[in-house]
PDB file of C-alpha atoms in Angstrom:
ATOM      1  CA  MET A   1     107.070 104.051 150.782  1.00 82.00           C
ATOM      2  CA  ASP A   2     110.161 102.041 149.929  1.00 91.00           C
ATOM      3  CA  ALA A   3     110.359  99.057 147.576  1.00 92.00           C
ATOM      4  CA  LYS A   4     110.635  96.444 150.368  1.00 91.00           C
ATOM      5  CA  SER A   5     107.487  97.738 152.065  1.00 92.00           C
ATOM      6  CA  LEU A   6     105.643  97.524 148.731  1.00 92.00           C
ATOM      7  CA  GLU A   7     106.857  93.943 148.268  1.00 93.00           C
ATOM      8  CA  VAL A   8     105.625  92.973 151.745  1.00 93.00           C
ATOM      9  CA  LEU A   9     102.306  94.690 151.050  1.00 91.00           C
ATOM     10  CA  ARG A  10     101.809  92.803 147.777  1.00 90.00           C
ATOM     11  CA  ILE A  11     102.608  89.468 149.434  1.00 91.00           C
ATOM     12  CA  LEU A  12     100.092  90.101 152.234  1.00 91.00           C
ATOM     13  CA  GLU A  13      97.461  91.345 149.797  1.00 86.00           C
ATOM     14  CA  ASN A  14      97.801  88.095 147.854  1.00 85.00           C
ATOM     15  CA  ASN A  15      97.712  85.934 151.007  1.00 86.00           C
ATOM     16  CA  GLY A  16      97.230  87.545 154.419  1.00 89.00           C
ATOM     17  CA  ARG A  17      98.188  84.274 156.129  1.00 90.00           C
ATOM     18  CA  THR A  18     101.750  84.256 154.796  1.00 92.00           C
ATOM     19  CA  ASP A  19     103.954  83.978 157.862  1.00 93.00           C
ATOM     20  CA  ILE A  20     106.797  86.352 158.695  1.00 93.00           C
ATOM     21  CA  PRO A  21     109.648  83.853 158.098  1.00 94.00           C
ATOM     22  CA  THR A  22     108.310  83.140 154.598  1.00 94.00           C
ATOM     23  CA  ILE A  23     107.897  86.842 153.811  1.00 93.00           C
ATOM     24  CA  ALA A  24     111.415  87.519 155.103  1.00 94.00           C
ATOM     25  CA  LYS A  25     112.855  84.946 152.677  1.00 94.00           C
ATOM     26  CA  MET A  26     110.766  86.282 149.800  1.00 93.00           C
ATOM     27  CA  VAL A  27     111.926  89.895 150.248  1.00 93.00           C
ATOM     28  CA  ASN A  28     115.458  89.044 151.462  1.00 94.00           C
ATOM     29  CA  LEU A  29     115.131  90.779 154.834  1.00 94.00           C
ATOM     30  CA  GLY A  30     115.366  89.659 158.443  1.00 94.00           C
ATOM     31  CA  GLU A  31     112.230  88.625 160.316  1.00 93.00           C
ATOM     32  CA  ASP A  32     112.520  91.599 162.694  1.00 95.00           C
ATOM     33  CA  ALA A  33     112.655  94.002 159.744  1.00 94.00           C
ATOM     34  CA  VAL A  34     109.578  92.391 158.168  1.00 94.00           C
ATOM     35  CA  SER A  35     107.694  92.553 161.478  1.00 94.00           C
ATOM     36  CA  ALA A  36     108.576  96.243 161.774  1.00 95.00           C
ATOM     37  CA  ILE A  37     107.376  96.920 158.215  1.00 94.00           C
ATOM     38  CA  ILE A  38     104.048  95.153 158.873  1.00 94.00           C
ATOM     39  CA  ARG A  39     103.530  97.013 162.169  1.00 94.00           C
ATOM     40  CA  GLN A  40     104.205 100.324 160.398  1.00 93.00           C
ATOM     41  CA  LEU A  41     101.801  99.464 157.554  1.00 93.00           C
ATOM     42  CA  GLU A  42      99.125  98.684 160.137  1.00 92.00           C
ATOM     43  CA  THR A  43      99.874 101.846 162.176  1.00 93.00           C
ATOM     44  CA  ASP A  44      99.680 103.998 159.023  1.00 92.00           C
ATOM     45  CA  ASN A  45      96.287 102.413 158.164  1.00 90.00           C
ATOM     46  CA  ILE A  46      97.648 101.055 154.904  1.00 91.00           C
ATOM     47  CA  ILE A  47      96.803  97.511 155.981  1.00 91.00           C
ATOM     48  CA  LEU A  48      93.254  97.899 157.254  1.00 86.00           C
ATOM     49  CA  ASN A  49      92.143  94.323 157.782  1.00 85.00           C
ATOM     50  CA  TYR A  50      92.957  90.672 157.117  1.00 85.00           C
ATOM     51  CA  GLN A  51      90.055  88.740 155.607  1.00 79.00           C
ATOM     52  CA  ALA A  52      89.255  85.289 154.334  1.00 78.00           C
ATOM     53  CA  VAL A  53      87.467  84.847 151.013  1.00 73.00           C
ATOM     54  CA  VAL A  54      84.611  82.430 151.773  1.00 72.00           C
ATOM     55  CA  ASP A  55      82.480  80.449 149.338  1.00 73.00           C
ATOM     56  CA  TRP A  56      79.236  80.728 151.324  1.00 67.00           C
ATOM     57  CA  SER A  57      77.416  78.432 148.892  1.00 69.00           C
ATOM     58  CA  LYS A  58      79.453  75.550 150.373  1.00 72.00           C
ATOM     59  CA  ALA A  59      79.487  76.721 153.979  1.00 71.00           C
ATOM     60  CA  ARG A  60      75.808  77.014 154.835  1.00 67.00           C
ATOM     61  CA  GLU A  61      72.305  76.088 153.735  1.00 66.00           C
ATOM     62  CA  SER A  62      71.217  79.625 152.863  1.00 64.00           C
ATOM     63  CA  GLU A  63      73.719  81.799 151.016  1.00 69.00           C
ATOM     64  CA  GLY A  64      71.850  85.018 151.693  1.00 83.00           C
ATOM     65  CA  VAL A  65      71.478  87.722 149.062  1.00 89.00           C
ATOM     66  CA  THR A  66      73.993  90.238 147.791  1.00 92.00           C
ATOM     67  CA  ALA A  67      72.852  93.300 145.880  1.00 95.00           C
ATOM     68  CA  MET A  68      74.717  96.023 144.073  1.00 97.00           C
ATOM     69  CA  ILE A  69      72.808  99.286 144.075  1.00 97.00           C
ATOM     70  CA  ASP A  70      73.610 102.169 141.739  1.00 97.00           C
ATOM     71  CA  VAL A  71      72.691 105.448 143.427  1.00 97.00           C
ATOM     72  CA  LYS A  72      72.294 108.900 141.866  1.00 96.00           C
ATOM     73  CA  VAL A  73      72.680 111.633 144.486  1.00 95.00           C
ATOM     74  CA  THR A  74      72.813 115.402 144.787  1.00 91.00           C
ATOM     75  CA  PRO A  75      76.306 116.351 145.992  1.00 87.00           C
ATOM     76  CA  GLN A  76      76.433 118.785 148.915  1.00 83.00           C
ATOM     77  CA  ARG A  77      78.118 122.173 148.587  1.00 86.00           C
ATOM     78  CA  GLY A  78      81.589 122.153 150.086  1.00 87.00           C
ATOM     79  CA  VAL A  79      81.727 118.394 150.794  1.00 85.00           C
ATOM     80  CA  GLY A  80      80.699 116.879 147.458  1.00 87.00           C
ATOM     81  CA  PHE A  81      79.676 113.253 147.819  1.00 93.00           C
ATOM     82  CA  ASP A  82      81.515 112.599 151.087  1.00 93.00           C
ATOM     83  CA  GLU A  83      78.692 113.546 153.463  1.00 92.00           C
ATOM     84  CA  VAL A  84      76.012 111.438 151.790  1.00 94.00           C
ATOM     85  CA  ALA A  85      78.516 108.582 151.370  1.00 95.00           C
ATOM     86  CA  GLU A  86      79.202 108.674 155.114  1.00 94.00           C
ATOM     87  CA  ARG A  87      75.476 108.479 155.882  1.00 93.00           C
ATOM     88  CA  ILE A  88      75.136 105.472 153.586  1.00 96.00           C
ATOM     89  CA  TYR A  89      78.187 103.495 154.742  1.00 95.00           C
ATOM     90  CA  ARG A  90      77.035 103.737 158.369  1.00 95.00           C
ATOM     91  CA  PHE A  91      74.124 101.374 157.661  1.00 95.00           C
ATOM     92  CA  PRO A  92      75.136  97.897 158.913  1.00 92.00           C
ATOM     93  CA  GLU A  93      73.842  96.232 155.731  1.00 92.00           C
ATOM     94  CA  VAL A  94      76.381  98.109 153.593  1.00 95.00           C
ATOM     95  CA  GLN A  95      79.429  95.962 152.863  1.00 93.00           C
ATOM     96  CA  ALA A  96      81.109  98.313 150.368  1.00 95.00           C
ATOM     97  CA  LEU A  97      80.562 101.784 148.934  1.00 97.00           C
ATOM     98  CA  TYR A  98      82.313 103.330 145.932  1.00 97.00           C
ATOM     99  CA  LEU A  99      82.242 106.725 144.221  1.00 96.00           C
ATOM    100  CA  MET A 100      81.792 105.989 140.521  1.00 96.00           C
ATOM    101  CA  SER A 101      82.025 107.761 137.212  1.00 95.00           C
ATOM    102  CA  GLY A 102      79.214 107.362 134.689  1.00 93.00           C
ATOM    103  CA  ALA A 103      75.439 107.528 134.944  1.00 94.00           C
ATOM    104  CA  TYR A 104      75.339 106.891 138.702  1.00 96.00           C
ATOM    105  CA  ASP A 105      77.392 108.506 141.457  1.00 96.00           C
ATOM    106  CA  LEU A 106      77.692 105.765 144.072  1.00 97.00           C
ATOM    107  CA  ALA A 107      77.801 101.965 143.972  1.00 97.00           C
ATOM    108  CA  VAL A 108      76.564 100.325 147.181  1.00 97.00           C
ATOM    109  CA  VAL A 109      77.073  96.630 147.929  1.00 96.00           C
ATOM    110  CA  ILE A 110      74.753  95.223 150.598  1.00 95.00           C
ATOM    111  CA  GLU A 111      74.041  91.800 152.021  1.00 90.00           C
ATOM    112  CA  GLY A 112      70.838  90.444 153.496  1.00 89.00           C
ATOM    113  CA  GLU A 113      69.066  87.168 154.162  1.00 87.00           C
ATOM    114  CA  THR A 114      66.283  87.655 151.588  1.00 89.00           C
ATOM    115  CA  MET A 115      65.415  89.792 148.577  1.00 91.00           C
ATOM    116  CA  SER A 116      62.635  91.331 150.658  1.00 93.00           C
ATOM    117  CA  GLU A 117      65.192  92.463 153.225  1.00 93.00           C
ATOM    118  CA  ILE A 118      67.208  94.157 150.456  1.00 94.00           C
ATOM    119  CA  ALA A 119      64.052  95.762 149.071  1.00 94.00           C
ATOM    120  CA  ALA A 120      63.157  97.094 152.518  1.00 95.00           C
ATOM    121  CA  PHE A 121      66.640  98.586 152.886  1.00 96.00           C
ATOM    122  CA  VAL A 122      66.346 100.376 149.538  1.00 96.00           C
ATOM    123  CA  SER A 123      62.804 101.657 150.080  1.00 95.00           C
ATOM    124  CA  GLU A 124      62.941 102.478 153.796  1.00 95.00           C
ATOM    125  CA  LYS A 125      66.531 103.570 154.382  1.00 95.00           C
ATOM    126  CA  LEU A 126      68.392 104.422 151.182  1.00 96.00           C
ATOM    127  CA  SER A 127      65.688 106.060 149.076  1.00 94.00           C
ATOM    128  CA  THR A 128      64.438 108.166 151.981  1.00 94.00           C
ATOM    129  CA  LEU A 129      67.714 110.133 152.190  1.00 94.00           C
ATOM    130  CA  ASP A 130      67.096 113.645 150.844  1.00 92.00           C
ATOM    131  CA  GLU A 131      70.213 113.581 148.644  1.00 93.00           C
ATOM    132  CA  VAL A 132      69.241 110.317 146.876  1.00 95.00           C
ATOM    133  CA  LEU A 133      67.611 111.001 143.517  1.00 95.00           C
ATOM    134  CA  SER A 134      67.309 107.445 142.164  1.00 95.00           C
ATOM    135  CA  THR A 135      68.513 103.872 142.625  1.00 96.00           C
ATOM    136  CA  THR A 136      68.923 100.783 140.484  1.00 96.00           C
ATOM    137  CA  THR A 137      69.304  97.441 142.254  1.00 96.00           C
ATOM    138  CA  HIS A 138      71.164  94.450 140.785  1.00 96.00           C
ATOM    139  CA  PHE A 139      71.049  91.077 142.563  1.00 94.00           C
ATOM    140  CA  GLN A 140      74.115  88.852 142.494  1.00 91.00           C
ATOM    141  CA  LEU A 141      73.198  85.449 141.107  1.00 89.00           C
ATOM    142  CA  LYS A 142      76.506  83.580 141.221  1.00 85.00           C
ATOM    143  CA  THR A 143      80.106  84.320 142.148  1.00 84.00           C
ATOM    144  CA  TYR A 144      82.750  83.250 139.659  1.00 86.00           C
ATOM    145  CA  LYS A 145      85.689  85.226 141.040  1.00 85.00           C
ATOM    146  CA  HIS A 146      86.092  87.490 144.092  1.00 82.00           C
ATOM    147  CA  ASP A 147      89.210  89.350 145.247  1.00 78.00           C
ATOM    148  CA  GLY A 148      91.316  87.412 142.751  1.00 79.00           C
ATOM    149  CA  VAL A 149      90.034  84.009 143.917  1.00 79.00           C
ATOM    150  CA  VAL A 150      88.288  81.796 141.337  1.00 83.00           C
ATOM    151  CA  PHE A 151      85.309  79.916 142.808  1.00 80.00           C
ATOM    152  CA  ALA A 152      85.066  77.216 140.121  1.00 78.00           C
ATOM    153  CA  GLU A 153      86.167  73.700 140.958  1.00 75.00           C
ATOM    154  CA  PRO A 154      89.371  72.737 139.143  1.00 71.00           C
ATOM    155  CA  LYS A 155      88.571  70.701 136.066  1.00 73.00           C
ATOM    156  CA  THR A 156      90.288  67.372 135.633  1.00 73.00           C
ATOM    157  CA  ASP A 157      91.167  65.973 132.244  1.00 72.00           C
ATOM    158  CA  SER A 158      89.199  62.733 131.951  1.00 72.00           C
ATOM    159  CA  ARG A 159      90.379  61.852 128.437  1.00 75.00           C
ATOM    160  CA  ASN A 160      92.175  58.588 127.888  1.00 76.00           C
ATOM    161  CA  VAL A 161      95.802  58.743 126.837  1.00 76.00           C
ATOM    162  CA  VAL A 162      96.218  57.523 123.280  1.00 79.00           C
ATOM    163  CA  SER A 163      99.637  56.499 122.080  1.00 75.00           C
ATOM    164  CA  PRO A 164     100.640  55.110 118.666  1.00 71.00           C
TER     165      PRO A 164
END
């Protein structure tokens, strides 16, 4: 991948709503060239999706529940963790799935409406998979920063100006 494509990719990763004329000026290319780069990045499955980062605590009455589940599994001969990971990420509740180093093998991020819904997922779906040896569930209590976006309200300086 060339340097201009990487520049375009970084700009879109920072803000997927940046328009083509702005990107063209930022990378010193024509708009047609930038459009071609973006199309190629999408075709090559380098750009997979464009998403908004939403502060759900301000958007609706019930925020729902997010849980991060550490999972210890038995890897399968010849495919390692890939086969069990595929079975897990196919559940609609699963928002993200990562292979991890350390005490646990997989980190699963799921969303539900209630803690009971998360508990049912763990006990009825995740823990019943033959390859799953153990799980540890962590519930998200508050979001401070997500995908590089800080959720705190900007603080204003309310001190009075003092001059001699």
